[in-house]
mmCIF file of C-alpha atoms in Angstrom:
data_model
loop_
_atom_site.group_PDB
_atom_site.id
_atom_site.type_symbol
_atom_site.label_atom_id
_atom_site.label_comp_id
_atom_site.label_asym_id
_atom_site.label_seq_id
_atom_site.Cartn_x
_atom_site.Cartn_y
_atom_site.Cartn_z
ATOM 1 C CA SER S 1 108.826 166.567 99.550
ATOM 2 C CA ALA S 2 109.342 165.914 103.091
ATOM 3 C CA VAL S 3 108.908 167.671 106.373
ATOM 4 C CA ILE S 4 112.528 168.689 107.526
ATOM 5 C CA SER S 5 112.525 170.150 111.175
ATOM 6 C CA GLN S 6 115.371 171.739 112.890
ATOM 7 C CA LYS S 7 115.698 172.578 116.521
ATOM 8 C CA PRO S 8 116.488 175.164 117.813
ATOM 9 C CA SER S 9 115.212 177.612 115.358
ATOM 10 C CA ARG S 10 117.410 180.292 116.731
ATOM 11 C CA ASP S 11 119.809 180.763 119.488
ATOM 12 C CA ILE S 12 122.183 183.294 121.063
ATOM 13 C CA CYS S 13 125.252 181.919 122.512
ATOM 14 C CA GLN S 14 128.466 183.003 124.230
ATOM 15 C CA ARG S 15 131.739 182.631 122.527
ATOM 16 C CA GLY S 16 133.688 179.672 123.633
ATOM 17 C CA THR S 17 130.613 177.504 123.982
ATOM 18 C CA SER S 18 129.062 174.822 121.807
ATOM 19 C CA LEU S 19 125.604 174.321 120.242
ATOM 20 C CA THR S 20 124.173 171.254 118.826
ATOM 21 C CA ILE S 21 121.571 171.635 116.025
ATOM 22 C CA GLN S 22 119.110 168.642 115.307
ATOM 23 C CA CYS S 23 117.561 167.789 112.035
ATOM 24 C CA GLN S 24 114.558 165.500 111.904
ATOM 25 C CA VAL S 25 112.975 164.183 108.599
ATOM 26 C CA ASP S 26 109.512 162.682 108.605
ATOM 27 C CA SER S 27 110.830 160.038 106.050
ATOM 28 C CA GLN S 28 113.952 158.021 105.475
ATOM 29 C CA VAL S 29 116.462 159.703 103.277
ATOM 30 C CA THR S 30 119.714 158.501 101.872
ATOM 31 C CA MET S 31 121.575 161.907 101.574
ATOM 32 C CA MET S 32 121.595 164.511 104.231
ATOM 33 C CA PHE S 33 123.725 167.621 104.002
ATOM 34 C CA TRP S 34 124.535 170.665 106.359
ATOM 35 C CA TYR S 35 124.925 174.111 104.807
ATOM 36 C CA ARG S 36 125.857 177.562 106.344
ATOM 37 C CA GLN S 37 124.452 180.865 105.268
ATOM 38 C CA GLN S 38 126.372 183.690 106.591
ATOM 39 C CA PRO S 39 124.369 187.079 106.856
ATOM 40 C CA GLY S 40 123.374 188.369 103.384
ATOM 41 C CA GLN S 41 125.436 185.623 101.740
ATOM 42 C CA SER S 42 124.924 182.447 99.813
ATOM 43 C CA LEU S 43 124.782 178.926 100.858
ATOM 44 C CA THR S 44 128.079 176.958 101.527
ATOM 45 C CA LEU S 45 128.133 173.203 101.940
ATOM 46 C CA ILE S 46 129.698 172.341 105.308
ATOM 47 C CA ALA S 47 129.589 168.387 105.037
ATOM 48 C CA THR S 48 127.688 165.330 103.925
ATOM 49 C CA ALA S 49 126.273 163.504 106.896
ATOM 50 C CA ASN S 50 126.792 159.864 106.190
ATOM 51 C CA GLN S 51 124.644 157.290 107.984
ATOM 52 C CA GLY S 52 126.757 154.872 110.029
ATOM 53 C CA SER S 53 130.107 156.597 109.185
ATOM 54 C CA GLU S 54 132.137 159.656 109.487
ATOM 55 C CA ALA S 55 130.726 162.814 107.638
ATOM 56 C CA THR S 56 132.517 163.972 104.569
ATOM 57 C CA TYR S 57 133.691 167.603 105.059
ATOM 58 C CA GLU S 58 134.171 170.301 102.340
ATOM 59 C CA SER S 59 137.292 172.299 102.162
ATOM 60 C CA GLY S 60 137.626 174.752 104.901
ATOM 61 C CA PHE S 61 135.617 172.880 107.393
ATOM 62 C CA VAL S 62 136.839 170.301 109.897
ATOM 63 C CA ILE S 63 135.386 167.703 112.209
ATOM 64 C CA ASP S 64 136.789 169.238 115.357
ATOM 65 C CA LYS S 65 134.868 172.358 114.746
ATOM 66 C CA PHE S 66 131.580 170.978 113.104
ATOM 67 C CA PRO S 67 131.154 167.344 114.409
ATOM 68 C CA ILE S 68 128.143 165.684 112.773
ATOM 69 C CA SER S 69 126.270 162.608 113.702
ATOM 70 C CA ARG S 70 123.963 160.662 111.570
ATOM 71 C CA PRO S 71 122.629 157.670 113.667
ATOM 72 C CA ASN S 72 119.887 156.755 111.255
ATOM 73 C CA LEU S 73 118.059 157.615 108.092
ATOM 74 C CA THR S 74 115.884 160.278 109.550
ATOM 75 C CA PHE S 75 118.005 162.305 112.022
ATOM 76 C CA SER S 76 121.341 164.235 112.028
ATOM 77 C CA THR S 77 122.966 166.662 114.425
ATOM 78 C CA LEU S 78 125.600 169.407 113.694
ATOM 79 C CA THR S 79 127.689 170.816 116.647
ATOM 80 C CA VAL S 80 129.172 174.197 116.298
ATOM 81 C CA SER S 81 132.177 174.009 118.720
ATOM 82 C CA ASN S 82 134.102 176.710 120.567
ATOM 83 C CA MET S 83 132.066 179.373 118.906
ATOM 84 C CA SER S 84 133.228 182.720 118.014
ATOM 85 C CA PRO S 85 131.253 185.711 116.550
ATOM 86 C CA GLU S 86 132.400 184.572 113.018
ATOM 87 C CA ASP S 87 130.134 181.477 113.497
ATOM 88 C CA SER S 88 127.049 183.793 113.554
ATOM 89 C CA SER S 89 125.078 182.273 110.549
ATOM 90 C CA ILE S 90 122.026 180.304 109.577
ATOM 91 C CA TYR S 91 122.785 176.670 109.519
ATOM 92 C CA LEU S 92 120.565 174.710 107.394
ATOM 93 C CA CYS S 93 120.175 170.772 107.063
ATOM 94 C CA SER S 94 119.100 169.572 103.701
ATOM 95 C CA VAL S 95 117.979 166.175 102.045
ATOM 96 C CA THR S 96 117.731 164.742 98.688
ATOM 97 C CA ILE S 97 114.314 163.293 97.684
ATOM 98 C CA GLY S 98 113.185 161.688 94.492
ATOM 99 C CA GLY S 99 114.643 158.242 94.036
ATOM 100 C CA GLY S 100 116.616 158.666 90.711
ATOM 101 C CA ASN S 101 115.460 162.098 90.028
ATOM 102 C CA GLU S 102 116.592 163.600 93.302
ATOM 103 C CA LYS S 103 115.900 167.188 94.362
ATOM 104 C CA LEU S 104 117.459 169.044 97.249
ATOM 105 C CA PHE S 105 115.149 170.353 100.183
ATOM 106 C CA PHE S 106 116.127 172.464 102.988
ATOM 107 C CA GLY S 107 115.160 172.367 106.607
ATOM 108 C CA SER S 108 113.725 175.130 108.574
ATOM 109 C CA GLY S 109 117.033 176.573 109.481
ATOM 110 C CA THR S 110 118.765 177.608 112.763
ATOM 111 C CA GLN S 111 119.745 181.139 113.188
ATOM 112 C CA LEU S 112 122.812 181.414 115.546
ATOM 113 C CA SER S 113 124.112 184.573 116.918
ATOM 114 C CA VAL S 114 127.459 184.531 119.024
ATOM 115 C CA LEU S 115 128.221 187.289 121.237
ATOM 116 C CA GLY L 1 135.708 172.525 91.738
ATOM 117 C CA GLU L 2 132.774 173.985 90.389
ATOM 118 C CA ASN L 3 132.443 177.925 90.366
ATOM 119 C CA VAL L 4 128.970 179.424 89.814
ATOM 120 C CA GLU L 5 128.688 183.175 88.861
ATOM 121 C CA GLN L 6 125.338 184.873 89.172
ATOM 122 C CA HIS L 7 124.278 188.307 87.727
ATOM 123 C CA PRO L 8 122.828 190.693 88.603
ATOM 124 C CA SER L 9 123.217 190.907 92.296
ATOM 125 C CA THR L 10 120.166 193.260 92.561
ATOM 126 C CA LEU L 11 117.248 193.759 90.138
ATOM 127 C CA SER L 12 114.324 195.973 90.348
ATOM 128 C CA VAL L 13 111.386 195.689 88.035
ATOM 129 C CA GLN L 14 107.906 197.136 87.703
ATOM 130 C CA GLU L 15 105.081 194.877 88.526
ATOM 131 C CA GLY L 16 103.992 193.120 85.360
ATOM 132 C CA ASP L 17 107.421 193.319 83.687
ATOM 133 C CA SER L 18 109.815 190.395 83.148
ATOM 134 C CA ALA L 19 112.904 189.528 85.219
ATOM 135 C CA VAL L 20 115.833 187.603 83.948
ATOM 136 C CA ILE L 21 118.623 186.361 86.152
ATOM 137 C CA LYS L 22 121.662 184.665 84.654
ATOM 138 C CA CYS L 23 124.341 182.196 85.705
ATOM 139 C CA THR L 24 127.433 180.651 84.475
ATOM 140 C CA TYR L 25 129.186 177.501 85.561
ATOM 141 C CA SER L 26 132.720 176.302 85.211
ATOM 142 C CA ASP L 27 132.569 172.510 85.449
ATOM 143 C CA SER L 28 131.404 170.990 82.032
ATOM 144 C CA ALA L 29 130.495 167.816 84.050
ATOM 145 C CA SER L 30 127.767 169.703 85.772
ATOM 146 C CA ASN L 31 124.328 168.307 84.857
ATOM 147 C CA TYR L 32 121.805 169.503 87.150
ATOM 148 C CA PHE L 33 120.711 173.097 87.682
ATOM 149 C CA PRO L 34 118.120 174.094 90.259
ATOM 150 C CA TRP L 35 116.843 177.497 91.331
ATOM 151 C CA TYR L 36 115.906 178.455 94.877
ATOM 152 C CA LYS L 37 113.750 181.393 96.152
ATOM 153 C CA GLN L 38 114.392 182.663 99.618
ATOM 154 C CA GLU L 39 112.150 185.027 101.255
ATOM 155 C CA LEU L 40 113.321 187.155 104.199
ATOM 156 C CA GLY L 41 113.805 184.864 107.277
ATOM 157 C CA LYS L 42 112.791 181.797 105.557
ATOM 158 C CA ARG L 43 114.452 178.705 104.069
ATOM 159 C CA PRO L 44 115.483 178.522 100.416
ATOM 160 C CA GLN L 45 112.662 176.765 98.407
ATOM 161 C CA LEU L 46 113.154 174.871 95.126
ATOM 162 C CA ILE L 47 111.126 176.770 92.335
ATOM 163 C CA ILE L 48 112.451 175.139 89.358
ATOM 164 C CA ASP L 49 115.189 172.989 88.124
ATOM 165 C CA ILE L 50 116.742 171.722 84.719
ATOM 166 C CA ARG L 51 118.811 168.775 83.812
ATOM 167 C CA SER L 52 121.537 168.906 81.096
ATOM 168 C CA ASN L 53 119.505 166.773 78.580
ATOM 169 C CA VAL L 54 116.909 169.661 78.348
ATOM 170 C CA GLY L 55 117.185 173.082 76.969
ATOM 171 C CA GLU L 56 114.265 174.775 78.496
ATOM 172 C CA LYS L 57 111.617 174.139 81.085
ATOM 173 C CA LYS L 58 108.597 176.180 82.009
ATOM 174 C CA ASP L 59 106.231 176.238 85.092
ATOM 175 C CA GLN L 60 103.477 178.941 84.704
ATOM 176 C CA ARG L 61 105.355 182.311 84.957
ATOM 177 C CA ILE L 62 108.878 180.840 85.537
ATOM 178 C CA ALA L 63 111.150 179.246 83.096
ATOM 179 C CA VAL L 64 114.722 178.243 82.935
ATOM 180 C CA THR L 65 116.893 177.865 79.858
ATOM 181 C CA LEU L 66 120.319 176.022 79.695
ATOM 182 C CA ASN L 67 123.120 176.462 77.161
ATOM 183 C CA LYS L 68 125.534 173.675 77.769
ATOM 184 C CA THR L 69 127.953 174.860 75.013
ATOM 185 C CA ALA L 70 128.219 178.368 76.690
ATOM 186 C CA LYS L 71 127.922 176.782 80.201
ATOM 187 C CA HIS L 72 125.271 179.252 81.200
ATOM 188 C CA PHE L 73 121.598 179.059 82.367
ATOM 189 C CA SER L 74 119.012 181.744 83.163
ATOM 190 C CA LEU L 75 115.820 182.235 85.121
ATOM 191 C CA HIS L 76 112.901 183.968 83.461
ATOM 192 C CA ILE L 77 109.990 185.376 85.401
ATOM 193 C CA THR L 78 107.260 186.855 83.509
ATOM 194 C CA GLU L 79 104.416 189.167 84.693
ATOM 195 C CA THR L 80 106.272 189.858 87.925
ATOM 196 C CA GLN L 81 104.134 190.257 91.090
ATOM 197 C CA PRO L 82 105.126 191.953 94.436
ATOM 198 C CA GLU L 83 105.231 188.316 95.960
ATOM 199 C CA ASP L 84 107.958 187.426 93.556
ATOM 200 C CA SER L 85 110.136 189.858 95.553
ATOM 201 C CA ALA L 86 112.963 187.652 97.166
ATOM 202 C CA VAL L 87 116.570 186.387 96.869
ATOM 203 C CA TYR L 88 117.000 183.868 94.121
ATOM 204 C CA PHE L 89 119.889 181.488 93.999
ATOM 205 C CA CYS L 90 121.037 179.438 91.230
ATOM 206 C CA ALA L 91 123.129 176.234 91.731
ATOM 207 C CA ALA L 92 124.942 173.587 89.801
ATOM 208 C CA SER L 93 125.828 170.014 90.633
ATOM 209 C CA THR L 94 127.590 167.105 88.833
ATOM 210 C CA GLY L 95 124.682 165.101 90.334
ATOM 211 C CA ALA L 96 127.204 162.261 90.869
ATOM 212 C CA GLY L 97 124.838 160.551 93.233
ATOM 213 C CA SER L 98 125.225 163.058 95.844
ATOM 214 C CA TYR L 99 123.770 166.373 94.584
ATOM 215 C CA GLN L 100 126.417 168.442 96.318
ATOM 216 C CA LEU L 101 125.296 171.876 95.078
ATOM 217 C CA THR L 102 127.536 174.808 94.451
ATOM 218 C CA PHE L 103 125.490 178.018 94.697
ATOM 219 C CA GLY L 104 125.663 181.485 93.096
ATOM 220 C CA LYS L 105 125.895 184.530 95.223
ATOM 221 C CA GLY L 106 122.179 185.458 94.922
ATOM 222 C CA THR L 107 120.028 188.004 93.238
ATOM 223 C CA LYS L 108 117.825 190.231 95.313
ATOM 224 C CA LEU L 109 114.744 190.862 93.117
ATOM 225 C CA SER L 110 112.502 193.711 94.006
ATOM 226 C CA VAL L 111 109.041 194.065 92.144
ATOM 227 C CA ILE L 112 107.781 197.501 92.550
ATOM 228 C CA PRO L 113 104.002 197.695 92.658
#
């Protein structure tokens, strides 16, 4: 597997502000994803972070709310914009590793609380 | 799109007993089925997975079975220990080069010493 680090690990934010979460992988990976886990809930895919092009968003998620960058094969950012209390969740980046027999691994997570 | 149902939502077992968690999926094209364990405050960790060309896979006390015809798969944990207490998530993917997983809602397993 790989070491997948996220920053910040947690934050408390005021409504209406934005937070950018960073995800750093210690090796080059083709596929990176961003998931959301609301309190006590399952994992929901937000988007696929595509290197060198716009992210691919799942139904219910839009670029204006969750802009994503993927400047290279080891790094991505997710911004949660114009936050409301409903955005309070754990945000997880994830990568696939395995070259033909890929498995999905998760980053350390960012716990976001919006007041 | 894919829909994954997971049961039960909570499960309590005595230490040493077996635990079984079941999932069903809707998309017959799904061909990859991982299981994740998430301890409180930690990231989900991959514990075992199975692909559609295999009916069963074991790793020590953990096993996963897959029935493609019925579109369901199960996680079996034998000789449970208190450290097995966690939330377990099943997932399914068509694995079409992207491994965009659809997760079940999770099962909170409590192993009582």
